[in-house]
Coordinates of C-alpha atoms in Angstrom, one line a residue:
X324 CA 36.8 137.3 122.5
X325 CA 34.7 140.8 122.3
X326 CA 37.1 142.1 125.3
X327 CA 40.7 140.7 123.3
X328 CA 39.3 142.1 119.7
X329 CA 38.4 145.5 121.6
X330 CA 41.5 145.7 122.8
X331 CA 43.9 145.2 119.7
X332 CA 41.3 147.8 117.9
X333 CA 42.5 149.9 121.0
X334 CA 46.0 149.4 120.1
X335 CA 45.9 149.5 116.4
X336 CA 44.1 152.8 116.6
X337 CA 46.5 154.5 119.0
X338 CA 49.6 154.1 116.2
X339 CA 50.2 157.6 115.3
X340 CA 50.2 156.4 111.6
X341 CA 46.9 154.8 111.6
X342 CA 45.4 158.2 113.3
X343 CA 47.1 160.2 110.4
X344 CA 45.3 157.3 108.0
X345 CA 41.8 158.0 109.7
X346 CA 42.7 161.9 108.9
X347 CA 43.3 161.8 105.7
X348 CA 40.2 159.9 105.3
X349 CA 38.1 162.5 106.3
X350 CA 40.1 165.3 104.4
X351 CA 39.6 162.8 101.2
X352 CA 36.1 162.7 101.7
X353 CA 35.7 166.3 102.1
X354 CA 38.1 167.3 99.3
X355 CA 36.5 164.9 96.7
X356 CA 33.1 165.4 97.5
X357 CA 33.0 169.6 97.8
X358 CA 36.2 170.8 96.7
X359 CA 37.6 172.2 99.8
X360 CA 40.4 173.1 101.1
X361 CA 40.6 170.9 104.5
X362 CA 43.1 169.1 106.1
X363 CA 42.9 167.5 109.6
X364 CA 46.3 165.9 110.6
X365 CA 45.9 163.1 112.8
X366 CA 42.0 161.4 114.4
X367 CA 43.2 160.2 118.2
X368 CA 40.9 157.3 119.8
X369 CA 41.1 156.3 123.3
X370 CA 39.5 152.9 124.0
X371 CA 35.8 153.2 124.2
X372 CA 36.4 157.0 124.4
X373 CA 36.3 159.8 122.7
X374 CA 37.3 160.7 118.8
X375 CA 40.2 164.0 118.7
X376 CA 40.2 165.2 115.3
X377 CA 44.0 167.2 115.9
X378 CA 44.9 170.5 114.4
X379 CA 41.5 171.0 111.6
X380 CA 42.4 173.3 109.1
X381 CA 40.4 174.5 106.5
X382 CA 41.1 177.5 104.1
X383 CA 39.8 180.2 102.1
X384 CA 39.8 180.7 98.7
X385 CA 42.6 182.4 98.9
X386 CA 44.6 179.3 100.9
X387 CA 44.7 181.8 103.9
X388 CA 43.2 180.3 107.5
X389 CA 39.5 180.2 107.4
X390 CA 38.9 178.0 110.5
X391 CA 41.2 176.3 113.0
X392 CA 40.6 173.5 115.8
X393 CA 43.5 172.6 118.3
X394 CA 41.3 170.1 119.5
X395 CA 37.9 168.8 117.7
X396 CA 36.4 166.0 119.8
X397 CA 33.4 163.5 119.4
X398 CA 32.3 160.0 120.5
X399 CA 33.4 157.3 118.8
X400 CA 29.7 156.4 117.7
X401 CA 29.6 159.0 115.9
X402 CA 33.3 158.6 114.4
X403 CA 31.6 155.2 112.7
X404 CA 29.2 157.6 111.1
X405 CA 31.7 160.0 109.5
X406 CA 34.2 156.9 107.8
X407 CA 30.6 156.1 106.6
X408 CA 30.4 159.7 105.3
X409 CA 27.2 160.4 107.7
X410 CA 28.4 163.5 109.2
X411 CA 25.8 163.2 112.2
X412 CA 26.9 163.5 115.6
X413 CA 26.5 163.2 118.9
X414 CA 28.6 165.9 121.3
X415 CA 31.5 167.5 119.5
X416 CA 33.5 170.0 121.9
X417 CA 35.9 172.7 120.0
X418 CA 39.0 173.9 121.9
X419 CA 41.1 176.7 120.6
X420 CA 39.3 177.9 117.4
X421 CA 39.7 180.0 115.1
X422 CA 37.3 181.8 112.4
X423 CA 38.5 184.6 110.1
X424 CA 35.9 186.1 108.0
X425 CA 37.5 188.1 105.8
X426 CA 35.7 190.1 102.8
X427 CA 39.1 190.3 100.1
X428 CA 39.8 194.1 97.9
X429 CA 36.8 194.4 95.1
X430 CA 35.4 191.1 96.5
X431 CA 31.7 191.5 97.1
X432 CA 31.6 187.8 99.2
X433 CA 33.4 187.3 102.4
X434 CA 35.4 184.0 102.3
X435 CA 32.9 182.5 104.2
X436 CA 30.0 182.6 102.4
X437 CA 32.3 181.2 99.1
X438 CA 33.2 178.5 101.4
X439 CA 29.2 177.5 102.4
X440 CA 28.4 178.6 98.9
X441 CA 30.5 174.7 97.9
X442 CA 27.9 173.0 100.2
X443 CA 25.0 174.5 97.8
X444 CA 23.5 172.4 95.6
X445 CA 20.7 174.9 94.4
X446 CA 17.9 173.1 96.0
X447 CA 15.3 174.8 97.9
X448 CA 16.6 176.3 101.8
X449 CA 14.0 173.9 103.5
X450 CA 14.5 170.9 101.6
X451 CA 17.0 168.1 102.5
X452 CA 20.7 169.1 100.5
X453 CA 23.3 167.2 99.1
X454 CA 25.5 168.3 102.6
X455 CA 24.2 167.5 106.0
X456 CA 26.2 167.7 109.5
X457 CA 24.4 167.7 112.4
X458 CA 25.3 167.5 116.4
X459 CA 23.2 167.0 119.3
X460 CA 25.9 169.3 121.3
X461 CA 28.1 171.8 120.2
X462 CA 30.9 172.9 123.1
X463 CA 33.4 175.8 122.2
X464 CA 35.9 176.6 124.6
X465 CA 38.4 179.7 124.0
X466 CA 37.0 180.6 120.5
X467 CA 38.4 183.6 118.6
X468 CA 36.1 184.9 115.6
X469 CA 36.9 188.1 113.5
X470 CA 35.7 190.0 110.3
X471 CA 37.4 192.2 108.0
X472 CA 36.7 193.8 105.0
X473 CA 39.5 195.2 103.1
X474 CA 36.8 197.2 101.2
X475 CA 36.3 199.4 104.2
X476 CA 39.7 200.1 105.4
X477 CA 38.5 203.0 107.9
X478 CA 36.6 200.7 109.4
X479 CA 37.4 199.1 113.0
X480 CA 38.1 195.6 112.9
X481 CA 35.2 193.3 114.9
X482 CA 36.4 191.1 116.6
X483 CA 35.0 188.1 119.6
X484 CA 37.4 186.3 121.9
X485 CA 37.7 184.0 124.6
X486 CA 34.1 182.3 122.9
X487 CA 33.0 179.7 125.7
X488 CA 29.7 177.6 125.7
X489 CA 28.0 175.2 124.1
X490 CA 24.8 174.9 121.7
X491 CA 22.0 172.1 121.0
X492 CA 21.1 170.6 117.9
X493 CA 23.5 172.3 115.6
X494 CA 23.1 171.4 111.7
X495 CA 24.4 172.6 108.4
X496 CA 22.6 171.9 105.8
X497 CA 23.8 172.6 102.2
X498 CA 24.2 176.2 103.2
X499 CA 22.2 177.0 106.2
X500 CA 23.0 176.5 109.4
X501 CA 20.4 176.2 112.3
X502 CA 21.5 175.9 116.1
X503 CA 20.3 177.0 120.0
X504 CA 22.4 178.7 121.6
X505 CA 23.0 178.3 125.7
X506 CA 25.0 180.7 128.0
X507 CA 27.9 181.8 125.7
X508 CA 30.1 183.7 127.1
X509 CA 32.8 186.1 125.2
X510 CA 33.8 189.8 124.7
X511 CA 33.4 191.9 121.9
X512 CA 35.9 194.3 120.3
X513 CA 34.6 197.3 121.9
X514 CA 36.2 195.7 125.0
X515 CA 32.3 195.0 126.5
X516 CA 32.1 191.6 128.2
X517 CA 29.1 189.0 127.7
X518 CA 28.4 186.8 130.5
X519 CA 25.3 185.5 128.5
X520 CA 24.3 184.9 125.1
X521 CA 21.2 182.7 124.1
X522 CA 19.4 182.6 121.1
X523 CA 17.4 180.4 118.8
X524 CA 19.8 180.6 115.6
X525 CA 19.2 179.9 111.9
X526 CA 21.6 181.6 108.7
X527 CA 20.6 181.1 105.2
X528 CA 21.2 183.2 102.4
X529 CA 18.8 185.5 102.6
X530 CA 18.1 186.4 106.4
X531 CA 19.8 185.8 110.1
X532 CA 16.8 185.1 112.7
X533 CA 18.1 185.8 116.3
X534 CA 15.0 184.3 118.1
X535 CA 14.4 184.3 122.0
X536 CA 17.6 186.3 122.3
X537 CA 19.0 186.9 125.8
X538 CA 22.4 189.1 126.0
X539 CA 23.5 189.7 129.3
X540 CA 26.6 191.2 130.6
X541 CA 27.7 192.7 134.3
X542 CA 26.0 195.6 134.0
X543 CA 23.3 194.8 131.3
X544 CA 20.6 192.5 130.0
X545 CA 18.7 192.3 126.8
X546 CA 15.8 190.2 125.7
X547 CA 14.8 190.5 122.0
X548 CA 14.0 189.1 118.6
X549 CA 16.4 190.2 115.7
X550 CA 16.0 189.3 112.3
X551 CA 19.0 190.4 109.4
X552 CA 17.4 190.5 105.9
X553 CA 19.9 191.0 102.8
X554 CA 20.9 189.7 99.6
X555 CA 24.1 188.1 99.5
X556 CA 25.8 190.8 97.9
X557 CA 24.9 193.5 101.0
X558 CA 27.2 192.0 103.2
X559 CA 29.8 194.2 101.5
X560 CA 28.0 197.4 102.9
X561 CA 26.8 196.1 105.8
X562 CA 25.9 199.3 107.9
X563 CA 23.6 200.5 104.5
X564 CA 21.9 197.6 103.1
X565 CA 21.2 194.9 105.5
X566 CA 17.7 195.1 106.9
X567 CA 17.1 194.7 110.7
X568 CA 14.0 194.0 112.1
X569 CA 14.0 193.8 116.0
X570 CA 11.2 193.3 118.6
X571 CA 13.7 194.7 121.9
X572 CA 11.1 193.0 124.7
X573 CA 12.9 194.1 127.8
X574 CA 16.3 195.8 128.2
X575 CA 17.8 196.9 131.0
X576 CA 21.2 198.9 129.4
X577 CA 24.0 200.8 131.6
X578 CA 25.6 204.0 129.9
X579 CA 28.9 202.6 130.8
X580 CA 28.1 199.2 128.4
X581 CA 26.7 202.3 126.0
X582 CA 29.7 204.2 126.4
X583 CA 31.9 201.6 125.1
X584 CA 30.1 201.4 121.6
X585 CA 29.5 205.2 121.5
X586 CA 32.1 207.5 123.7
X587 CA 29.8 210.4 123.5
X588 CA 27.6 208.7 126.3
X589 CA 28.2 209.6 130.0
X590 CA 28.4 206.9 132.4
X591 CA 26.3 207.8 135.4
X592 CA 22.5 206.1 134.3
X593 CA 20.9 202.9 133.8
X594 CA 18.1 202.7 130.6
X595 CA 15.2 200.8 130.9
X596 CA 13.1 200.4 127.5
X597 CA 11.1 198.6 124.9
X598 CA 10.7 198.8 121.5
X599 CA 11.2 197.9 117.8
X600 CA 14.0 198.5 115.4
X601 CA 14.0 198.7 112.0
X602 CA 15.9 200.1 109.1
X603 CA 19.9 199.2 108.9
X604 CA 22.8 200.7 111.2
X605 CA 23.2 203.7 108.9
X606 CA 19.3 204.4 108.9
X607 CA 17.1 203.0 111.5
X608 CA 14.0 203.9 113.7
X609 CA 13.0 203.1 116.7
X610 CA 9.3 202.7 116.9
X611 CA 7.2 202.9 120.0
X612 CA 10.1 203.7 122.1
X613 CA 9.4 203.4 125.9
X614 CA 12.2 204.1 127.6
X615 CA 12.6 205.5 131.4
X616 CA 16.1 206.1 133.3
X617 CA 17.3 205.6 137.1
X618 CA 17.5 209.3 136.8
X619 CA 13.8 209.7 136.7
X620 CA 14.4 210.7 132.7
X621 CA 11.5 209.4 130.6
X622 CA 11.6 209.4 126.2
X623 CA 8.2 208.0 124.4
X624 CA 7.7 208.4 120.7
X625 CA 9.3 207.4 117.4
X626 CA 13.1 208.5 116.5
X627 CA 14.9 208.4 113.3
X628 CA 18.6 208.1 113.2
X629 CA 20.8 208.4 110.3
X630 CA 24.5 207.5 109.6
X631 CA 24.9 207.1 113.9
X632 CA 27.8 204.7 112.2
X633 CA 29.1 207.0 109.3
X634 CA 29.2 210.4 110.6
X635 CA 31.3 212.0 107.9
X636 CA 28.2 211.7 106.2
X637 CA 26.2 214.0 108.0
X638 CA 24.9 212.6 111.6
X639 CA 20.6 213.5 111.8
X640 CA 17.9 212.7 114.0
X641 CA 14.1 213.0 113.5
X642 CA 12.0 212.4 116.4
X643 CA 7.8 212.0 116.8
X644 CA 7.9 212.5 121.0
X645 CA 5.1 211.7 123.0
X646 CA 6.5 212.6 125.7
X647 CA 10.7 213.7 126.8
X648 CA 10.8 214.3 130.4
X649 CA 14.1 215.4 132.2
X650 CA 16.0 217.9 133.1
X651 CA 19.5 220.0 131.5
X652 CA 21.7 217.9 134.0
X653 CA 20.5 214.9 133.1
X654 CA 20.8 215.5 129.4
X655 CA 23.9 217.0 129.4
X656 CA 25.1 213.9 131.8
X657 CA 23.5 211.4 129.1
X658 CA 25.2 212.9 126.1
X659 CA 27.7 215.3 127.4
X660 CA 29.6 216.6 124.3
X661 CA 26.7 216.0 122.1
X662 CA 23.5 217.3 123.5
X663 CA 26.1 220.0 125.7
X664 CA 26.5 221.4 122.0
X665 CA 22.4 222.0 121.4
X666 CA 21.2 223.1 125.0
X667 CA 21.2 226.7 125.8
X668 CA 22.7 227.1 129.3
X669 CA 19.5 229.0 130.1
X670 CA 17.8 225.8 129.9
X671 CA 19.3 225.3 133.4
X672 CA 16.6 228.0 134.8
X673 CA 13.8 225.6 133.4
X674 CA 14.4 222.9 136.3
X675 CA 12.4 219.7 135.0
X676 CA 10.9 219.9 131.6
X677 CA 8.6 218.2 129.2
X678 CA 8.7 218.2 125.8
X679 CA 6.4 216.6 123.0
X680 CA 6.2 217.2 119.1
X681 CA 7.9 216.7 116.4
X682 CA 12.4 217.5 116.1
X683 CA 14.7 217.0 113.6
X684 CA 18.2 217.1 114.2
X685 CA 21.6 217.7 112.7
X686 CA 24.7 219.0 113.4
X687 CA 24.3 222.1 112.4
X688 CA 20.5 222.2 112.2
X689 CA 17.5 222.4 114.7
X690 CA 13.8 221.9 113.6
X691 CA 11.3 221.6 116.1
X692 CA 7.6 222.2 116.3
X693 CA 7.1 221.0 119.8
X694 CA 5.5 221.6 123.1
X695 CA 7.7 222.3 126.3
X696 CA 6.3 222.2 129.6
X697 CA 8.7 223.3 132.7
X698 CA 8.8 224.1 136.2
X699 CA 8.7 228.1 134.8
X700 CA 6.0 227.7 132.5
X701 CA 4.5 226.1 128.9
X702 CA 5.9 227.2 125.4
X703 CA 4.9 225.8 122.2
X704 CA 7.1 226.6 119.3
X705 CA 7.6 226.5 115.5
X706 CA 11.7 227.1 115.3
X707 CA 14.1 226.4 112.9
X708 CA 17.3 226.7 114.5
X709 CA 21.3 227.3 112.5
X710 CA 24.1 227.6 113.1
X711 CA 24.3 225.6 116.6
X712 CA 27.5 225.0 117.4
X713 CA 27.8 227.2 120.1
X714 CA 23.5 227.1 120.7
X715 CA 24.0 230.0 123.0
X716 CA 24.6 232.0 119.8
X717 CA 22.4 229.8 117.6
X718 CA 20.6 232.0 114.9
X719 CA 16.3 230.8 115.4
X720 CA 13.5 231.3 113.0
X721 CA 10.0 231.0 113.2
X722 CA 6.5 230.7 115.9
X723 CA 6.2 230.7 119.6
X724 CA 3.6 230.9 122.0
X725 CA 4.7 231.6 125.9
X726 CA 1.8 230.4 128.5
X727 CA 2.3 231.5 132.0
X728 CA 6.0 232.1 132.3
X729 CA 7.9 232.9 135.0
X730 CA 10.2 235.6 133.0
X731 CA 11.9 236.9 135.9
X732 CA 13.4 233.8 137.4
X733 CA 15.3 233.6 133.9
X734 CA 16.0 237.5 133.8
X735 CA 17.3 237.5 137.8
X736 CA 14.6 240.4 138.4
X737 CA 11.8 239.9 141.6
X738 CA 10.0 242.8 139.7
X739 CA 9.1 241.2 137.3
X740 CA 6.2 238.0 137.3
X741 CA 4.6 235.8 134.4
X742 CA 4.7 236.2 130.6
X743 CA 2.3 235.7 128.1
X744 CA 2.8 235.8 124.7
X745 CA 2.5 234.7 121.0
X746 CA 4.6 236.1 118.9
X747 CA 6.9 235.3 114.8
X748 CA 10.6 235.6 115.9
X749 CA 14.1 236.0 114.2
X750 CA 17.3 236.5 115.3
X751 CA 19.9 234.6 117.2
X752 CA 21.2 234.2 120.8
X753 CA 19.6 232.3 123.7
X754 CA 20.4 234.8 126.3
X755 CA 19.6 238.3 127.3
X756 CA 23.2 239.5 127.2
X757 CA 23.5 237.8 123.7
X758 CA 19.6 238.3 122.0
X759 CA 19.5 240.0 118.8
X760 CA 15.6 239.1 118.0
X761 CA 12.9 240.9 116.1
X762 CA 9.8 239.9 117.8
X763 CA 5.9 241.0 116.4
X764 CA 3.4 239.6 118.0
X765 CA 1.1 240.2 120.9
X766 CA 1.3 240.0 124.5
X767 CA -1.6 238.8 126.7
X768 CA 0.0 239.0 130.3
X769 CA 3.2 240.8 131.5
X770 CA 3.3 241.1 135.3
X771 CA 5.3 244.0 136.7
X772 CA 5.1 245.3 140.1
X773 CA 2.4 243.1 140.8
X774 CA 0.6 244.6 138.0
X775 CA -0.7 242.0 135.0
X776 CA -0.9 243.9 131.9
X777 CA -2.7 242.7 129.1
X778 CA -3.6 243.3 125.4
X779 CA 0.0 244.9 124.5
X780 CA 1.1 244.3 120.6
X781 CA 4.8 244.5 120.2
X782 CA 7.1 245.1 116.5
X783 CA 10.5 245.5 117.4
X784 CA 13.9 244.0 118.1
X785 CA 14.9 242.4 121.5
X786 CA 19.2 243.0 122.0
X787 CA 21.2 242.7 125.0
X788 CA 18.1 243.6 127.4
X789 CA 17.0 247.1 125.0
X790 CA 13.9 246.9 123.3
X791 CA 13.9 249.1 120.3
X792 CA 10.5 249.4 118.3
X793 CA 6.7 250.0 118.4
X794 CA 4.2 248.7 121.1
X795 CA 0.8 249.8 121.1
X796 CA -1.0 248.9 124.8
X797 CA -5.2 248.5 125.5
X798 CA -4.7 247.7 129.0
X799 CA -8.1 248.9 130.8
X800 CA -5.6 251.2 133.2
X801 CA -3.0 251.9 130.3
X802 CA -3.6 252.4 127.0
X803 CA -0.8 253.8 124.7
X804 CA 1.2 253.8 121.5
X805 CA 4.8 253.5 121.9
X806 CA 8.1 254.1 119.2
X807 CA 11.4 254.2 120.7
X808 CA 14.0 252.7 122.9
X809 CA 13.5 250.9 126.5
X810 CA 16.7 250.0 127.9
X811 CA 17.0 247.7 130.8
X812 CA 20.7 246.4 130.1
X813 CA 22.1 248.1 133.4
X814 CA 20.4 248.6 137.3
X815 CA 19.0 252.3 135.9
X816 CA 16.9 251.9 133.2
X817 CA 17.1 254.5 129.9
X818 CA 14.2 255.2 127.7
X819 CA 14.4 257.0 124.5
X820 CA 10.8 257.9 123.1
X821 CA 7.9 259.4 121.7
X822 CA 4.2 258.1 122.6
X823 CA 0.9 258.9 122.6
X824 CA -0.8 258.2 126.1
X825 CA -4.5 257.9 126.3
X826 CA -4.9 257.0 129.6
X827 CA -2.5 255.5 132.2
X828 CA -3.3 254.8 135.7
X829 CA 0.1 255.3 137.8
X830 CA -1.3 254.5 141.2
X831 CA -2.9 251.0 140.0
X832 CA 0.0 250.1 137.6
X833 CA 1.6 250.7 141.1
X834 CA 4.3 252.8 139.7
X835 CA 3.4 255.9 141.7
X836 CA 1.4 255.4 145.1
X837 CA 2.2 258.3 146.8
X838 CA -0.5 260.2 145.6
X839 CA -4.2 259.0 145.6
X840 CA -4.6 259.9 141.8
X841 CA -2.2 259.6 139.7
X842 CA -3.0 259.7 136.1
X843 CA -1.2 260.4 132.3
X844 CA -2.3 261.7 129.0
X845 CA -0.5 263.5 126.7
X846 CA 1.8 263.3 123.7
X847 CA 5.2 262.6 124.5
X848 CA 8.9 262.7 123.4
X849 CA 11.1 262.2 125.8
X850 CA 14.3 260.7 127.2
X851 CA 14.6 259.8 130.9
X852 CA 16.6 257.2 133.0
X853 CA 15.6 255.7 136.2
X854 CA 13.7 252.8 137.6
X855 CA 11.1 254.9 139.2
X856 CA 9.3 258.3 139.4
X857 CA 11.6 258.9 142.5
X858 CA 14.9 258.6 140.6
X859 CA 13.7 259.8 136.9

């Protein structure tokens, strides 16, 4: 009797006109209960199978598509829950979905949040609501979700297709929604493909909590904590007002994933890093950032960036390093158009460099009061630096102290040895050809011909390899005033000037050794060319 009355239920239920019937009984009971817009044309039961709610519809506010199911499919246990109106299930599998978020012109809600906002019946987010679907399984195969907001017209639509995966104990409750994520797979508008999402999930109307997140893709992986705080109302300027607070544990990141979201990036690295985010897209920092490359690069500290997503705004980055270590190749391979705009081609001399200190960062502005150590030698500086469009030419004012540096691998002359130095500068141009400084400060070692001088106090301006100013030396084998013109521009050298020599020893300055004594005092005027007393 059990088998025969199982089998005309079979039957009955397989008439296209009963499985419209059994559709419009769950629209009813959606429709009459929360006022929405929902329609599901035909429920399809196989004989101690599975339930196929055909062709769900629901829409928006504006009766445009919200969500679409080719193909939403359950047991039929949990079908006897829902003509109960007990929307708890077991497995329900998605095929061919669609979900359009889309924020309307002057709207400050996106039609989603209207449509959770009819599940709301005021009550308190963890307290049991007047609307409660739950599912033990949730499979989605070939999803496509998108969001728009006709507020933002410049901006690029997001987009996530070919959605596959599934998640565990999914609920809705009035409007939150809770769920655990496993191995979703889909790609993103920016054209990057993820292998693997997990997450723990929950949405209410105040925050997002990404928890336990893993996002993997061929050449990346990401393991991290994310939390979205807002008020409802931010959604409309999402890149300025919604909060983000997120714990990155472990990533392992590819420039060519990074190039994708941000073309400036080259392609040719792999970023290894920790830290936590805060602020929102337009204003963020990353704090304790511990981040090392492939290419041996290494970036500790704190860094601020602003408007990364709304450039026309004015693009700026403040930075509290601990420690930068790379090189100009590598930088200039990492951000090719960007940082190859705000590294002077003489930085290519410096081989591998260090920097720590504070930076600040515009487009058209440098600030840094930093310490730089390099193959060549230390510097610590006090710059502000305009105008750095073309850096080589960049106008610089401001403090630097030179420790031990090896001034005539950047000059191209083997006469010349280490600098000293501590000096207030102004001016602009990065190289000698270019300079146009005025430089007053003091000088505590200049080697030249294997000679260290010392104790040398310079006011004057440094352009295009001339010197033109007043020196005063107390060197124990030279000791002199100086006011005129040094010239070293071409391979004779011209000087134009009148000093005051109290004593200078020629042979040990080893400028003239072909005598055994070879000493100078005077007052002098004079103009002479030549590198040596030979060829004055």
């Amino acid at each position: 009797v059990l088998l025969l009355l199982l089998a005309i239920t079979s039957i009955l239920l397989s008439f296209p006109s009963v499985q419209t019937k059994l559709g419009k009984s769950v629209t009813n009971y959606l429709q009459k209960d929360f006022d929405v817009d929902i329609n599901v044309e035909k429920v399809d039961l196989s004989f101690l199978g599975n339930v196929q709610l055909k062709n769900v519809l629901i829409k928006n506010h504006y009766s445009d598509t919200l969500i679409y199911v080719n193909n939403l499919t359950t047991s039929i246990f949990s079908y006897k829950n829902l003509i109960n109106n007990k929307m708890e299930f077991g497995q329900i599998s998605f095929d061919n979905f669609v979900l359009n978020i889309k924020t309307y012109k002057g709207e400050k809600d996106d039609a989603l949040t209207i449509f959770v906002d009819k599940f709301d019946d005021g009550k308190n987010y963890n307290q049991p609501s007047g609307f409660l679907l739950t599912a033990t399984n949730l499979k989605l195969n070939e999803g496509y979700v998108e969001i728009v907001d006709e507020n933002s017209p410049n901006d690029k639509t997001l987009f996530f297709k070919n959605i596959s995966g599934d998640t565990k104990r999914f609920k809705i409750d009035g409007p939150n929604v809770s769920t655990v994520i496993k191995n979703l797979s889909f790609t993103e508008n920016n054209g990057v493909n993820v292998t693997s999402f997990s997450s723990d999930f929950i949405y209410t109307k105040s925050f997002m909590k990404f928890k336990n997140t893993q996002i993997v893709t061929e050449t990346s992986s990401v393991f991290a904590d994310i939390d979205f705080l807002y008020n409802r109302e931010d959604f409309s300027d999402f890149n300025n007002k919604v909060f983000i607070d997120s714990n990155v544990s472990k990533a392992i990141v590819s420039l060519v994933d990074l190039k994708k979201f941000y073309n400036e990036f080259g392609t040719d690295d792999v970023l290894y890093f920790t830290t936590n985010i805060k602020g929102n897209l337009n204003n963020f920092t990353t704090h304790n950032l511990q981040l090392k490359s492939d290419k041996e690069a290494i970036i500790n500290g704190t860094l601020n960036f602003r408007n990364v997503f709304n450039l026309e705004y004015g693009f700026s980055m403040e930075g509290d390093l601990t420690n930068l270590t790379s090189d100009y190749n590598h930088l200039k391979g990492l951000l090719p158009d960007v940082l190859g705009k705000v590294l002077p081609s003489s930085f290519q001399k410096l081989g591998r460099f260090t920097i720590s200190g504070y930076t600040y960062v515009t487009e058209n502005l440098i600030n840094a009061n930093v310490t730089t150590k390099t193959d060549l030698g230390t510097t610590i500086s006090d710059l502000e630096l305009t105008d750095i469009s073309n850096i080589d030419e960049a106008s610089y004012i401001g403090h630097v102290k030179i420790i031990d540096f090896e001034l005539g691998e950047i000059i191209g002359d083997s006469l010349v040895g280490k600098l000293s130095m501590e000096a207030d500068i102004e001016g602009e141009g990065f190289t000698l050809e270019n300079m146009n400084t005025s430089v007053r400060g003091d000088v505590s070692k200049h080697q030249y011909k294997n000679y260290t001088y010392s104790n040398i106090t310079l006011n004057g301006v440094v352009k295009n390899k001339h010197f033109n100013g007043a020196m005063e030396v107390n060197d124990d084998n030279i000791k002199l005033n100086f006011n005129g013109l040094a010239d070293f521009s071409s391979d004779v050298y011209t000087f134009d000037f009148k000093t005051i020599v109290d004593y200078c020893d020629l042979k040990t300055l080893n400028l003239f050794k072909r005598d055994s004594i070879s000493n100078i005092k005077g007052d002098i005027d004079i103009k002479v060319n030549g590198n040596t007393f030979d060829d004055l």
